[in-house]
Structures are given as C-alpha cells and as structure tokens.
Short mmCIF file of C-alpha atoms in Angstrom, two decimals:
data_model
loop_
_atom_site.label_atom_id
_atom_site.label_comp_id
_atom_site.label_asym_id
_atom_site.label_seq_id
_atom_site.Cartn_x
_atom_site.Cartn_y
_atom_site.Cartn_z
CA GLY T 181 40.39 1.76 33.29
CA ASP T 182 38.36 4.32 31.33
CA LEU T 183 40.61 3.87 28.28
CA SER T 184 40.11 0.09 28.39
CA ALA T 185 36.34 0.49 28.70
CA ASP T 186 36.27 2.91 25.78
CA HIS T 187 38.31 0.48 23.71
CA ASP T 188 35.78 -2.31 24.36
CA LEU T 189 32.93 0.06 23.55
CA TYR T 190 34.35 0.88 20.12
CA THR T 191 35.67 -2.57 19.19
CA LYS T 192 32.98 -4.88 20.56
CA SER T 193 29.69 -2.98 20.38
CA GLY T 194 28.90 -3.79 16.75
CA LYS T 195 29.64 -7.50 17.16
CA LEU T 196 27.65 -7.58 20.40
CA ILE T 197 24.62 -6.07 18.67
CA ASP T 198 24.92 -8.63 15.87
CA PHE T 199 25.18 -11.44 18.41
CA LEU T 200 22.17 -10.26 20.44
CA SER T 201 20.10 -9.72 17.27
CA SER T 202 20.54 -13.35 16.22
CA TRP T 203 20.75 -15.00 19.65
CA ASP T 204 18.29 -17.71 20.58
CA SER T 205 18.06 -20.64 22.95
CA GLU T 206 16.52 -24.10 23.02
CA HIS T 207 15.13 -23.35 26.49
CA LEU T 208 11.50 -22.28 26.72
CA ASN T 209 11.31 -20.71 30.21
CA LEU T 210 12.73 -17.31 31.05
CA PRO T 211 15.22 -18.24 33.87
CA GLN T 212 16.93 -20.85 31.70
CA ARG T 213 17.06 -18.49 28.73
CA VAL T 214 18.60 -15.70 30.86
CA GLU T 215 21.19 -18.08 32.27
CA GLN T 216 22.03 -19.38 28.79
CA LEU T 217 22.44 -15.83 27.47
CA TRP T 218 24.82 -14.88 30.28
CA ILE T 219 26.89 -18.02 29.71
CA ASP T 220 27.06 -17.33 25.97
CA LEU T 221 28.14 -13.72 26.66
CA TYR T 222 30.84 -14.98 29.03
CA GLU T 223 32.14 -17.49 26.48
CA ARG T 224 32.55 -14.60 24.01
CA SER T 225 34.37 -12.42 26.57
CA TYR T 226 31.63 -9.80 26.84
CA ILE T 227 31.22 -10.36 30.60
CA GLU T 228 33.21 -12.01 33.39
CA LEU T 229 32.59 -15.28 35.23
CA ASP T 230 31.59 -13.31 38.36
CA ASP T 231 28.77 -11.75 36.32
CA VAL T 232 27.42 -15.21 35.47
CA VAL T 233 27.58 -16.38 39.09
CA ALA T 234 25.87 -13.18 40.30
CA MET T 235 23.09 -13.63 37.78
CA GLN T 236 22.58 -17.27 38.85
CA LYS T 237 22.31 -16.25 42.49
CA TRP T 238 19.83 -13.50 41.56
CA LEU T 239 17.63 -16.00 39.69
CA GLU T 240 17.87 -18.43 42.59
CA ALA T 241 16.75 -15.72 45.02
CA LEU T 242 13.74 -14.86 42.84
CA ILE T 243 12.73 -18.52 42.59
CA THR T 244 13.09 -18.96 46.36
CA MET T 245 10.80 -15.95 46.90
CA GLY T 246 8.16 -17.57 44.70
CA TYR T 247 8.43 -15.01 41.93
CA LYS T 248 6.43 -15.97 38.84
CA PHE T 249 8.43 -15.27 35.71
CA PRO T 250 6.63 -13.99 32.61
CA GLU T 251 5.80 -16.53 29.94
CA THR T 252 8.04 -16.51 26.91
CA LYS T 253 7.20 -16.98 23.25
CA PRO T 254 9.54 -19.61 21.83
CA ARG T 255 11.09 -18.31 18.64
CA ILE T 256 10.51 -20.56 15.64
CA ARG T 257 13.85 -21.47 14.10
CA ASN T 258 12.97 -24.14 11.54
CA VAL T 259 10.43 -22.15 9.49
CA ALA T 260 11.19 -18.89 7.67
CA LEU T 261 8.42 -16.30 7.43
CA MET T 262 8.20 -14.44 4.10
CA GLY T 263 6.01 -11.34 4.12
CA GLN T 264 4.56 -10.05 0.84
CA PHE T 265 4.37 -6.26 0.44
CA ASN T 266 2.69 -5.24 -2.79
CA TYR T 267 3.79 -1.60 -2.53
CA ALA T 268 6.89 0.16 -1.26
CA ASP T 269 6.43 3.73 -2.51
CA PHE T 270 4.14 5.22 0.12
CA PRO T 271 5.54 7.73 2.66
CA ASN T 272 5.39 5.21 5.50
CA SER T 273 6.32 2.08 3.51
CA MET T 274 9.79 1.70 5.05
CA LYS T 275 8.35 2.17 8.53
CA GLN T 276 5.72 -0.49 7.88
CA ILE T 277 8.28 -2.99 6.61
CA MET T 278 10.65 -2.38 9.53
CA ILE T 279 7.96 -2.66 12.20
CA TRP T 280 6.45 -5.74 10.52
CA SER T 281 9.87 -7.41 10.44
CA GLN T 282 10.74 -6.44 13.99
CA LYS T 283 7.46 -7.67 15.41
CA ASN T 284 7.49 -10.98 13.56
CA ARG T 285 11.03 -11.67 14.69
CA GLU T 286 9.58 -12.08 18.16
CA ARG T 287 8.18 -15.38 16.87
CA PHE T 288 10.40 -16.31 13.90
CA GLN T 289 14.17 -16.45 13.85
CA THR T 290 14.21 -15.85 10.08
CA VAL T 291 11.93 -13.16 8.62
CA VAL T 292 12.11 -12.02 4.99
CA ALA T 293 10.27 -8.92 3.72
CA ALA T 294 9.56 -9.15 -0.02
CA ALA T 295 8.61 -5.92 -1.77
CA PRO T 296 9.12 -3.94 -5.02
CA LEU T 297 12.12 -2.10 -3.58
CA ASN T 298 14.74 0.02 -5.27
CA GLU T 299 18.43 -0.31 -4.44
CA THR T 300 18.38 2.63 -2.04
CA GLN T 301 15.50 1.12 -0.09
CA VAL T 302 17.23 -2.27 0.08
CA GLU T 303 20.36 -0.68 1.54
CA TYR T 304 18.27 1.39 3.97
CA LEU T 305 16.47 -1.70 5.24
CA LYS T 306 19.73 -3.58 5.50
CA THR T 307 21.14 -0.91 7.82
CA HIS T 308 18.07 -1.49 10.00
CA ARG T 309 18.71 -5.25 10.01
CA VAL T 310 15.75 -6.11 7.79
CA ASP T 311 16.20 -9.13 5.51
CA ALA T 312 14.70 -7.69 2.32
CA LEU T 313 13.91 -9.54 -0.90
CA GLN T 314 13.82 -7.17 -3.87
CA ALA T 315 10.96 -7.86 -6.27
CA ASP T 316 10.99 -6.29 -9.73
CA GLU T 317 7.64 -4.61 -10.35
CA ARG T 318 8.52 -4.17 -14.03
CA GLU T 319 8.08 -7.91 -14.63
CA PHE T 320 4.33 -7.55 -14.36
CA GLU T 321 1.54 -5.83 -16.26
CA LYS T 322 -0.02 -3.12 -14.17
CA ARG T 323 0.88 -1.66 -10.81
CA GLY T 324 -2.45 -2.80 -9.36
CA ARG T 325 -1.81 -6.38 -10.46
CA PHE T 326 1.60 -6.74 -8.86
CA GLY T 327 0.09 -8.88 -6.11
CA PHE T 328 -1.64 -11.09 -8.68
CA TYR T 329 1.58 -12.94 -9.50
CA ASN T 330 4.52 -11.68 -7.47
CA PRO T 331 3.86 -13.62 -4.23
CA MET T 332 4.40 -16.81 -6.24
CA SER T 333 7.74 -15.52 -7.52
CA ASN T 334 8.85 -14.39 -4.05
CA LEU T 335 7.85 -17.67 -2.40
CA MET T 336 9.72 -19.57 -5.12
CA ARG T 337 12.87 -17.49 -4.60
CA THR T 338 12.71 -17.83 -0.82
CA LEU T 339 12.29 -21.60 -1.05
CA GLN T 340 15.28 -21.77 -3.40
CA ARG T 341 17.33 -19.67 -0.99
CA PHE T 342 16.75 -22.11 1.88
CA ALA T 343 16.61 -25.33 -0.17
CA ASN T 344 19.95 -26.54 1.22
CA SER T 345 19.66 -24.96 4.65
CA SER T 346 20.48 -27.13 7.64
CA THR T 347 18.01 -25.23 9.84
CA ILE T 348 15.14 -23.89 7.67
CA GLU T 349 12.75 -26.73 6.81
CA ALA T 350 9.82 -24.75 5.39
CA VAL T 351 8.83 -21.27 4.22
CA LEU T 352 5.58 -19.69 5.38
CA TYR T 353 4.40 -16.97 3.00
CA ALA T 354 1.81 -14.47 4.18
CA HIS T 355 0.64 -11.02 3.13
CA ASP T 356 1.84 -8.15 5.28
CA ASP T 357 -1.77 -7.43 6.30
CA ALA T 358 -2.43 -10.98 7.51
CA LEU T 359 -2.69 -11.66 11.24
CA LEU T 360 -1.15 -15.06 12.01
CA ASN T 361 -2.29 -17.28 14.85
CA ILE T 362 0.96 -19.15 15.41
CA THR T 363 -0.63 -21.46 17.96
CA ASP T 364 -3.11 -22.74 15.39
CA LEU T 365 -0.68 -22.74 12.46
CA SER T 366 1.80 -24.83 14.45
CA ASP T 367 -0.98 -27.05 15.80
CA GLY T 368 0.18 -25.99 19.26
CA LYS T 369 3.50 -27.81 18.82
CA TYR T 370 7.13 -26.79 19.16
CA PRO T 371 9.29 -27.03 17.12
CA PHE T 372 6.92 -25.95 14.36
CA PRO T 373 5.78 -29.06 12.38
CA SER T 374 7.39 -28.55 8.98
CA ASP T 375 6.68 -31.78 7.10
CA LYS T 376 3.33 -30.75 5.58
CA ILE T 377 2.09 -28.11 3.19
CA ILE T 378 -0.22 -25.78 5.12
CA ALA T 379 -3.02 -24.18 3.13
CA ASN T 380 -6.33 -22.50 3.80
CA GLN T 381 -9.90 -23.66 3.95
CA ARG T 382 -12.43 -20.90 4.43
CA GLU T 383 -14.95 -23.60 5.37
CA PRO T 384 -14.57 -27.26 6.44
CA VAL T 385 -13.18 -29.51 3.71
CA ALA T 386 -16.52 -31.31 3.42
CA PHE T 387 -18.14 -28.12 2.13
CA ASN T 388 -15.28 -26.55 0.22
CA ALA T 389 -12.76 -27.46 -2.44
CA GLU T 390 -9.69 -25.29 -1.88
CA PHE T 391 -6.50 -27.35 -2.14
CA VAL T 392 -8.57 -30.55 -2.51
CA ASP T 393 -8.16 -33.19 -5.24
CA LEU T 394 -11.64 -33.41 -6.77
CA ARG T 395 -10.76 -35.97 -9.47
CA THR T 396 -12.21 -38.97 -7.64
CA ILE T 397 -14.52 -37.59 -4.94
CA PRO T 398 -17.96 -39.31 -4.74
CA ASP T 399 -19.85 -36.08 -5.41
CA ARG T 400 -19.37 -35.93 -9.19
CA GLU T 401 -21.66 -32.93 -9.62
CA LYS T 402 -19.43 -30.96 -7.27
CA ALA T 403 -16.29 -32.18 -9.05
CA ARG T 404 -17.64 -31.13 -12.46
CA ARG T 405 -18.76 -27.76 -11.15
CA LEU T 406 -15.53 -26.83 -9.38
CA SER T 407 -12.74 -28.14 -11.62
CA HIS T 408 -12.00 -28.73 -15.29
CA ARG T 409 -9.54 -30.18 -17.80
CA VAL T 410 -7.55 -28.78 -20.70
CA PHE T 411 -6.08 -30.97 -23.43
CA PRO T 412 -2.79 -30.20 -25.22
CA ASN T 413 -4.72 -29.12 -28.34
CA GLY T 414 -6.49 -26.44 -26.27
CA THR T 415 -9.85 -28.19 -25.89
CA LEU T 416 -11.49 -27.72 -22.48
CA SER T 417 -13.81 -30.15 -20.70
CA ASP T 418 -15.41 -30.84 -17.38
CA VAL T 419 -13.47 -33.19 -15.08
CA ASP T 420 -15.44 -36.25 -16.30
CA LYS T 421 -14.98 -35.38 -19.99
CA MET T 422 -18.70 -35.21 -20.66
CA ILE T 423 -18.84 -31.58 -21.80
CA PHE T 424 -16.34 -30.01 -24.20
CA ALA T 425 -15.63 -26.44 -25.29
CA ASN T 426 -13.10 -24.33 -27.16
CA THR T 427 -13.04 -21.39 -24.75
CA PRO T 428 -13.50 -20.90 -20.99
CA ASN T 429 -16.67 -18.89 -21.55
CA GLU T 430 -18.20 -21.68 -23.65
CA LEU T 431 -17.48 -24.21 -20.90
CA LYS T 432 -18.85 -21.93 -18.21
CA LYS T 433 -22.14 -21.49 -20.10
CA GLN T 434 -22.69 -25.25 -20.19
CA ILE T 435 -22.04 -25.93 -16.47
CA PRO T 436 -24.34 -24.24 -13.91
CA LYS T 437 -22.53 -22.40 -11.10
CA PHE T 438 -19.19 -23.27 -12.66
CA HIS T 439 -16.35 -22.34 -10.27
CA SER T 440 -19.06 -20.94 -7.97
CA GLY T 441 -19.69 -18.18 -10.50
CA TRP T 442 -16.37 -16.51 -9.61
CA HIS T 443 -16.03 -13.78 -12.17
CA LEU T 444 -12.23 -13.68 -12.20
CA TRP T 445 -11.95 -17.32 -13.34
CA ARG T 446 -12.92 -16.50 -16.90
CA GLU T 447 -10.59 -13.50 -17.06
CA PRO T 448 -7.47 -13.89 -19.22
CA PHE T 449 -5.16 -14.20 -16.19
CA CYS T 450 -6.89 -17.39 -14.98
CA ALA T 451 -8.65 -19.84 -17.29
CA GLY T 452 -7.41 -18.35 -20.56
CA ARG T 453 -3.78 -18.55 -19.52
CA GLN T 454 -4.19 -21.99 -17.97
CA GLN T 455 -5.43 -23.07 -21.40
CA LYS T 456 -2.28 -21.72 -23.07
CA MET T 457 -0.01 -23.23 -20.41
CA ALA T 458 -1.55 -26.68 -20.88
CA MET T 459 -0.55 -26.49 -24.54
CA ASP T 460 3.10 -25.76 -23.67
CA PRO T 461 5.34 -28.83 -24.28
CA ASN T 462 7.11 -28.07 -20.98
CA PHE T 463 3.81 -28.73 -19.17
CA ALA T 464 3.56 -32.28 -20.59
CA LYS T 465 5.17 -33.80 -17.47
CA TYR T 466 2.19 -32.58 -15.42
CA LEU T 467 -0.55 -34.14 -17.56
CA ASP T 468 -2.86 -36.80 -16.13
CA PRO T 469 -2.74 -40.36 -17.53
CA ASP T 470 -5.57 -39.48 -19.94
CA GLY T 471 -3.34 -36.81 -21.49
CA SER T 472 -5.22 -33.83 -20.07
CA ALA T 473 -4.25 -31.16 -17.57
CA TRP T 474 -6.60 -31.14 -14.59
CA PHE T 475 -7.08 -27.72 -12.98
CA PRO T 476 -8.51 -27.48 -9.46
CA TYR T 477 -10.84 -25.02 -7.82
CA HIS T 478 -9.46 -21.53 -7.29
CA THR T 479 -8.05 -20.75 -3.87
CA GLN T 480 -7.72 -17.69 -1.70
CA SER T 481 -3.95 -17.27 -1.61
CA ASP T 482 -3.08 -14.89 1.18
CA PHE T 483 -0.77 -17.42 2.81
CA LEU T 484 0.82 -20.80 2.11
CA MET T 485 3.52 -22.87 3.79
CA VAL T 486 5.72 -25.17 1.70
CA PRO T 487 8.50 -27.46 3.02
CA THR T 488 11.89 -26.64 1.52
CA LYS T 489 12.32 -30.25 0.36
CA TYR T 490 9.88 -29.37 -2.43
CA ALA T 491 11.79 -26.21 -3.44
CA PHE T 492 13.05 -27.47 -6.82
CA GLU T 493 9.73 -28.91 -7.96
CA PHE T 494 7.82 -25.87 -6.69
CA ALA T 495 10.17 -23.62 -8.68
CA GLU T 496 9.69 -25.63 -11.89
CA ALA T 497 5.90 -25.48 -11.67
CA ALA T 498 5.85 -21.85 -10.52
CA THR T 499 8.13 -20.80 -13.39
CA LEU T 500 5.59 -22.09 -15.91
CA HIS T 501 2.73 -20.30 -14.13
CA LEU T 502 4.77 -17.10 -14.05
CA LYS T 503 5.63 -17.46 -17.74
CA TYR T 504 1.91 -17.28 -18.53
CA LYS T 505 1.20 -14.77 -15.73
CA ILE T 506 -1.48 -16.85 -14.06
CA PHE T 507 -3.20 -15.26 -11.07
CA ILE T 508 -1.99 -16.84 -7.80
CA GLU T 509 -5.56 -17.75 -6.82
CA CYS T 510 -5.64 -20.01 -9.89
CA ALA T 511 -1.96 -20.99 -9.70
CA PHE T 512 -1.29 -22.07 -6.11
CA GLY T 513 -3.92 -24.83 -6.14
CA LYS T 514 -2.39 -26.41 -9.25
CA ILE T 515 1.19 -26.11 -7.99
CA VAL T 516 0.23 -27.82 -4.73
CA ASP T 517 -1.62 -30.49 -6.72
CA ILE T 518 1.57 -31.12 -8.74
CA LEU T 519 3.51 -31.64 -5.50
CA GLN T 520 0.82 -33.96 -4.18
CA GLN T 521 0.70 -36.03 -7.37
CA LYS T 522 4.49 -36.41 -7.58
CA PHE T 523 5.40 -36.85 -3.92
CA GLU T 524 2.08 -37.64 -2.22
CA ALA T 525 2.91 -34.46 -0.32
CA PRO T 526 0.74 -34.25 2.80
CA ILE T 527 -1.34 -31.14 3.30
CA ARG T 528 -2.94 -29.67 6.40
CA HIS T 529 -5.88 -27.32 6.01
CA VAL T 530 -6.30 -24.47 8.48
CA LYS T 531 -9.06 -21.92 8.75
CA LEU T 532 -8.79 -18.54 7.09
CA CYS T 533 -11.20 -15.81 8.12
CA THR T 534 -11.81 -12.93 5.73
CA ASP T 535 -14.52 -10.61 4.49
CA TRP T 536 -15.19 -9.22 1.02
CA GLY T 537 -17.86 -6.72 2.01
CA LYS T 538 -17.96 -3.47 3.94
CA LEU T 539 -16.25 -5.03 6.97
CA ARG T 540 -13.10 -5.90 5.02
CA GLY T 541 -9.98 -4.65 6.78
CA THR T 542 -11.82 -3.25 9.80
CA TRP T 543 -11.97 -3.97 13.51
CA LYS T 544 -15.49 -5.28 13.08
CA ALA T 545 -14.25 -7.95 10.69
CA ILE T 546 -11.84 -9.17 13.38
CA ASP T 547 -14.69 -9.12 15.89
CA VAL T 548 -16.59 -11.49 13.60
CA CYS T 549 -13.55 -13.72 13.04
CA LYS T 550 -12.91 -14.22 16.74
CA SER T 551 -16.05 -16.34 17.16
CA GLU T 552 -13.98 -19.48 16.63
CA PRO T 553 -10.28 -20.38 16.39
CA VAL T 554 -8.73 -19.35 13.10
CA ALA T 555 -5.17 -19.63 11.81
CA VAL T 556 -5.14 -16.49 9.67
CA LEU T 557 -7.19 -13.29 9.69
CA HIS T 558 -6.95 -11.29 6.49
CA PRO T 559 -6.81 -8.45 5.80
CA PHE T 560 -6.20 -5.94 8.53
CA LYS T 561 -4.54 -2.95 6.92
CA ILE T 562 -1.67 -1.56 8.95
CA GLY T 563 -1.78 1.98 7.57
CA ASP T 564 -0.71 4.24 10.42
CA ARG T 565 -2.38 2.08 13.07
CA PHE T 566 0.83 0.34 14.14
CA ASP T 567 0.04 0.15 17.85
CA GLU T 568 -3.50 -1.15 17.32
CA PHE T 569 -2.35 -3.65 14.69
CA TRP T 570 0.18 -5.27 17.00
CA VAL T 571 -2.13 -5.34 20.00
CA VAL T 572 -4.39 -7.64 18.01
CA ALA T 573 -1.46 -9.48 16.40
CA ASP T 574 -0.32 -10.42 19.90
CA ALA T 575 -3.78 -11.24 21.17
CA ILE T 576 -4.76 -13.76 18.51
CA ASN T 577 -1.99 -16.07 19.70
CA PHE T 578 -3.79 -16.52 23.00
CA PRO T 579 -7.19 -17.94 24.04
CA LEU T 580 -10.29 -16.21 22.71
CA GLU T 581 -10.99 -14.65 26.11
CA LYS T 582 -7.87 -12.50 25.70
CA LEU T 583 -8.87 -11.42 22.19
CA ASN T 584 -12.36 -10.57 23.46
CA LYS T 585 -10.82 -8.44 26.21
CA THR T 586 -8.47 -6.74 23.72
CA LEU T 587 -11.22 -5.89 21.28
CA GLY T 588 -13.40 -4.69 24.13
CA SER T 589 -10.86 -1.97 24.88
CA ILE T 590 -10.71 -0.67 21.29
CA PRO T 591 -13.54 1.21 19.56
CA VAL T 592 -14.92 -0.77 16.63
#
C-alpha cells in the first residue's frame, strides 16, 4: 500500500499541480465549483468515486444546516490581462512580478507579465508558473523612457499571440501599479464583455477629448484646440485647415491653449515624430479624404483593452508608431482612431482616477479616488508594501463602503 501511494506521489504530483493551476469552472457558486472539481479529479483518476459521493453528502449536510458559503470571484476566461513592468532589475523585481501574477490570476485565467527580462529571469519566472513576455530594453532610447513606447509593443505582441485563440477575445493592458476595478471594467457582467475597445476618460466625455473623434463635433473651437492635421509634405494645420505651420512649435504659438498646454506634446517624441510619420508612404492608407493625417488629443495611457479581432490592424498601426518612437500618450489615441475609422470599432469610456501632484502613488490619492466609482486607480506603487497593495486591490472590486472601511484601518 505504501509503495503504491509513493508511486502515485512521484508520478502524478506534477501533473496534478498543472491541472489545479489551470482548472476553472463555468459555475459561479462555491458548492457547484467544489463538486465540479471533485468530478474532474475523479475522471482523471486522482480520487475514487467514493470520494466524490462523500463530498456531495458533505455539501448536502452543510446546505441542510443553513450554512452560508463564501462568495466566489468568477475567473475571467475570455480576456487576457497583460501587465506592463517598466523595470526588472531591482532586488525585489521578481517577487513583485510573481505576486502581481498570482494575485491577478484570482480574477483572470490568462495573465501575462511583460518586462525587460533577461533569459535567466524568464526561466526563473517560468519555474514559478509566471507567463512572462520578454521585452528588449535595448530597442529604446533611454532607460527612463522604456515605458514611453514599450507598452505599445507588448500589447501588440500579446494581441498577435491570441489573435487566433478560441477562448481569448480581448487583451486588457494595464501598468503593474494600476488598481483595476473589475466590476466597473466589465460593466458588472459575466462573461466579460469583449466586443468593445475600453479606454479611459479622466472626466466625462462632454468635458474631455481622450479617445474621442473631434473632426465633426459642434464645438469647433475645442476641436481646433485639441487636435491637428499633418499633410504628407510635412505641413501642419489646425483640424479645420485655417491655420498652417511648418513646425509643431509654430502651430502651438498660433492656437491658444493648444493641446491644453501639455508640454510633452511639442517634444520630439510626440508632435515632431507624428509629423515625420505622416510623411511616410506606408502611412498613406490612414490619411483622411482631404489627404491629411488627423491626430487626436493626447491620452493618458496606463491601460487599454483591445479585442483580438483587431490584432492585425492594431499591429500594423503600432509598428509605424514604434518605427518613429512615438510616445504612447500620443500614439494610442491615433491607433484607436484608425480602428474606429476602418471598422467603426465601438469604444466604451471608463473613469480613470490619478494624481500628478504630491498625492501621486500614496494612500491619500486612493482616499480621494474612492469618492465615486472608478474603473482604474493609477498609480499605487507596490514597492515592498505587498500586503497593503492587495488589501486595496481586493477592496476596490466591492461597494465603496468596503473600500471606506479598508482605508479606515490603514494609516494614510
């Protein structure tokens, strides 16, 4: 008997761990999920039929007693989560990636951690069952600007990976320091609605312009102030072609509060490189009927969900933006616009809460964000605060009263 048990231990343990790591069920309540797991284990000869019957009787006894089973979080199977890590060379980087992956697999069946990893780190993460996407930091200019472009490359590669998948219908990209409210992102539905692009609005659409087509909106002053055109000869103009310029700075000087005065727009990695890209013959397919390239308002780009059915077209547009190393906050809006123009791709805006001042990345910033439902809170730096980070990560998926209670127990 002992010899037989030892044989099973050595021959079946690895496969059992693999099975349990990937196991999931269509059932949403705990008793049905437990029963399904026992049946699946029996069908694979890990347990006997008597074990299944005993478990069923145990569940029946608990139900008869009026026991209230804990609520379960249904694991999302049709959307892959891709986490963007800009650095992987800190002492606790591997720990951060592993804990981030483990925690998010409570909600997502497929979780991909994208980071500038070396081969040794990739193998290390693989042994800890982390699906790691290796990003080459050498492709980009400076270490500090890795996150300026690489999320676009990683999202493109992840979409391509799942383009022909029979189960993954969309890829949700988010920074590792973003807290995701799955209830709001999924619109409270299960399975996760995967037919629309999901993008951020820091304010209601009526007052903002992120991921919005401004070409034909009634407010022409707003359209001229927050978007522009570039012609194939390099000439720039406002959206209505009333003001022309040879350089981004010249155009900015002629339009008050152009792009809300955002200083990074006129930097080489935004407007200057958009100008060069518009002159590329390969960009001709994306020109408007008047022969110009329309460029939308810049967008905060800490997360974005794209259906896999747009993987090929996303990759084509992203490849051009990567060729000219265009900052993602100037690139994502145009790529989404290309998908909308070609496919009439529907988009759903959800609220992003962030802070660019002294509260950025602190508990107090989260305290401010909790005043109303938000889909994404960014950033909350993990650092060494793993326990605190995941307390809040769990809490934001529940009503605000629970988040208030959670924050009330943590010094801010």
